[in-house]
Structures are given as C-alpha cells and as structure tokens.
Amino acid sequence: IGGENSDLGDPIYAVADGRVSLARDGGPGWGNVVIVLHAIEENGTRRYVQSYYGHCQEILVHPGDDIRRGQKIATVGTAGGQYLAHLHFEVREFITPFIGPGYRENTAGWLNPSEFIAKHRGAPEDDVGRTKPTSPPQSTP
C-alpha cells in the first residue's frame, strides 16, 4: 500500500488447492519461486494448471507438499534485491518442470489470472476427487 518495499515480508497465500511442484531459487529475474500444480474439472474432464509465485523472500513449502487454498506458502520479496518488493503471479495451462526466462512474445499457455480465478471461483470443495465423502456412522437398534 505504501509503495517502495512496504510489501516486503507480507504473506503469499495459495490461490487454490494443489501440490507444490517447485519451491526454490528460480535464477536471474525470478528469485525464489513456488509453483503449484492444480487439478480442476471442466466439462467432465480433468485439467491441470500451474500457479507461479515469484520474487519470494521466504519459501514456506516444499516440493510434494499438498496445500489448501488460502494456505500461507511464502512471503513477498525482492528477488534478491533486483526489484522493489512485489509478487510476480502467473497462471499457466501448460505443465512444465522449468520456469523459463520470463516475459516473451509468444504468450501461448499463459492465462489471465483474474479471468481464470473469476471463472473458477466457487468450485465444489471436492471438484477433482481428492477427498472421499464419509458415510455417517450406522446406529445400532
């Protein structure tokens, strides 16, 4: 809110349930990065997207961790002093084990985060079969 580095150390929360696929230094321009793989169901088909959280100061999750929407996963940083503190956030519809060099002319596979989130807000709590409903206990006569 105050500009400059006033956001340094602020919490970063996961945008949706998923599994951490990468949590490490992403190299020049990125600093610390967390990538989360999300499974969603659209039109009866499972689809995967990734959310990217770049320029983190502190990473609070590890690859393989299952995380929940709203879970604190990192804090806002400066990519090792390269930028004023801010979160670099992306949503991509292609799955890749690498980060890539950042901005490029061909933006195929990048999704508009605001549009994607708005379209999928309010998804069922269990929209991809991660949890199984439990049966109520049977009473005995």
Coordinates of C-alpha atoms in Angstrom, one line a residue:
I1 CA 0.0 0.0 0.0
G2 CA 2.8 2.4 0.8
G3 CA 4.9 1.6 -2.3
E4 CA 8.7 1.0 -2.4
N5 CA 9.4 -2.0 -0.2
S6 CA 6.4 -1.7 2.1
D7 CA 5.2 -5.1 1.0
L8 CA 8.4 -6.9 1.9
G9 CA 7.7 -9.9 4.0
D10 CA 3.9 -9.8 3.5
P11 CA 2.2 -13.2 3.3
I12 CA 1.6 -15.0 0.0
Y13 CA -1.3 -17.4 0.0
A14 CA -2.1 -20.3 -2.4
V15 CA -4.8 -19.4 -4.8
A16 CA -6.3 -22.9 -4.8
D17 CA -5.7 -26.4 -3.5
G18 CA -2.8 -28.2 -5.2
R19 CA 0.5 -29.8 -4.9
V20 CA 3.8 -27.9 -4.8
S21 CA 5.9 -28.9 -7.8
L22 CA 8.8 -26.5 -7.3
A23 CA 10.0 -24.4 -4.4
R24 CA 13.5 -22.9 -4.9
D25 CA 15.6 -20.2 -6.4
G26 CA 14.4 -19.7 -10.0
G27 CA 17.5 -17.9 -11.2
P28 CA 18.1 -14.4 -12.6
G29 CA 15.0 -12.3 -12.7
W30 CA 12.9 -14.7 -10.6
G31 CA 14.5 -15.1 -7.2
N32 CA 12.7 -17.6 -5.1
V33 CA 9.7 -19.2 -6.8
V34 CA 6.9 -21.5 -5.8
I35 CA 5.0 -23.4 -8.5
V36 CA 1.8 -25.2 -7.5
L37 CA 0.0 -27.8 -9.7
H38 CA -3.8 -27.6 -9.6
A39 CA -6.3 -30.1 -10.9
I40 CA -9.7 -28.9 -11.9
E41 CA -12.7 -30.4 -13.6
E42 CA -14.1 -28.7 -16.6
N43 CA -16.9 -30.1 -18.8
G44 CA -16.4 -33.6 -17.2
T45 CA -12.6 -33.6 -18.0
R46 CA -9.7 -33.2 -15.6
R47 CA -7.5 -30.3 -16.5
Y48 CA -4.2 -29.2 -14.9
V49 CA -2.9 -25.6 -14.5
Q50 CA 0.0 -24.2 -12.6
S51 CA 0.2 -21.1 -10.4
Y52 CA 3.6 -19.3 -10.2
Y53 CA 4.6 -17.1 -7.2
G54 CA 7.8 -15.3 -8.0
H55 CA 10.3 -13.0 -6.2
C56 CA 9.6 -14.6 -2.8
Q57 CA 11.6 -13.7 0.2
E58 CA 10.9 -16.8 2.2
I59 CA 9.5 -20.1 1.0
L60 CA 7.4 -22.0 3.5
V61 CA 6.5 -25.1 1.5
H62 CA 8.4 -28.0 -0.2
P63 CA 8.0 -29.9 -3.4
G64 CA 5.5 -32.6 -3.0
D65 CA 3.5 -30.8 -0.3
D66 CA -0.3 -30.9 -0.7
I67 CA -1.6 -27.4 0.1
R68 CA -5.0 -25.8 0.5
R69 CA -6.5 -22.6 -0.9
G70 CA -5.6 -19.7 1.4
Q71 CA -2.6 -21.5 3.0
K72 CA 0.4 -19.3 3.5
I73 CA 3.1 -20.6 1.2
A74 CA 5.7 -17.8 1.1
T75 CA 6.4 -14.1 1.8
V76 CA 6.8 -11.2 -0.6
G77 CA 10.4 -10.5 -1.6
T78 CA 12.6 -8.6 -4.0
A79 CA 14.3 -11.4 -6.0
G80 CA 17.5 -10.8 -4.1
G81 CA 17.3 -7.1 -4.3
Q82 CA 16.6 -6.9 -8.1
Y83 CA 13.2 -5.2 -7.7
L84 CA 11.1 -3.4 -5.2
A85 CA 9.1 -5.9 -3.1
H86 CA 6.2 -7.4 -5.0
L87 CA 4.7 -10.7 -6.0
H88 CA 5.1 -11.9 -9.6
F89 CA 2.0 -14.1 -10.1
E90 CA 1.1 -16.2 -13.2
V91 CA -1.3 -18.9 -14.1
R92 CA -0.2 -21.3 -16.9
E93 CA -2.2 -24.0 -18.6
F94 CA 0.8 -26.0 -19.8
I95 CA 2.7 -28.1 -17.3
T96 CA 6.4 -27.7 -17.3
P97 CA 9.2 -28.6 -14.8
F98 CA 11.1 -25.4 -15.6
I99 CA 10.4 -21.8 -15.1
G100 CA 11.7 -20.3 -18.3
P101 CA 13.2 -16.9 -19.0
G102 CA 10.1 -14.8 -18.1
Y103 CA 8.4 -12.4 -20.4
R104 CA 8.3 -13.4 -24.1
E105 CA 6.4 -12.5 -27.2
N106 CA 4.7 -15.9 -27.5
T107 CA 2.3 -16.0 -24.6
A108 CA 0.5 -19.2 -25.6
G109 CA -0.3 -21.2 -22.5
W110 CA -0.4 -18.1 -20.2
L111 CA -3.8 -17.5 -18.7
N112 CA -5.2 -14.2 -17.5
P113 CA -5.1 -14.8 -13.7
S114 CA -8.1 -12.5 -12.9
E115 CA -10.3 -14.1 -15.5
F116 CA -9.3 -17.7 -14.7
I117 CA -9.9 -17.2 -10.9
A118 CA -13.2 -15.4 -11.5
K119 CA -14.4 -18.3 -13.8
H120 CA -13.4 -21.0 -11.3
R121 CA -14.3 -19.2 -8.0
G122 CA -16.9 -21.2 -6.1
A123 CA -15.8 -24.6 -7.5
P124 CA -17.1 -27.5 -5.5
E125 CA -14.9 -28.3 -2.4
D126 CA -14.0 -31.6 -3.9
D127 CA -14.1 -30.9 -7.7
V128 CA -11.3 -33.3 -8.5
G129 CA -11.9 -36.3 -6.3
R130 CA -9.2 -35.6 -3.8
T131 CA -11.4 -36.4 -0.8
K132 CA -13.9 -39.1 -0.4
P133 CA -17.2 -38.4 1.4
T134 CA -17.5 -40.4 4.6
S135 CA -20.6 -42.3 5.4
P136 CA -22.4 -41.4 8.6
P137 CA -22.0 -43.9 11.4
Q138 CA -24.6 -46.6 11.4
S139 CA -26.7 -46.7 14.6
T140 CA -27.5 -50.0 16.2
P141 CA -31.0 -50.7 17.4

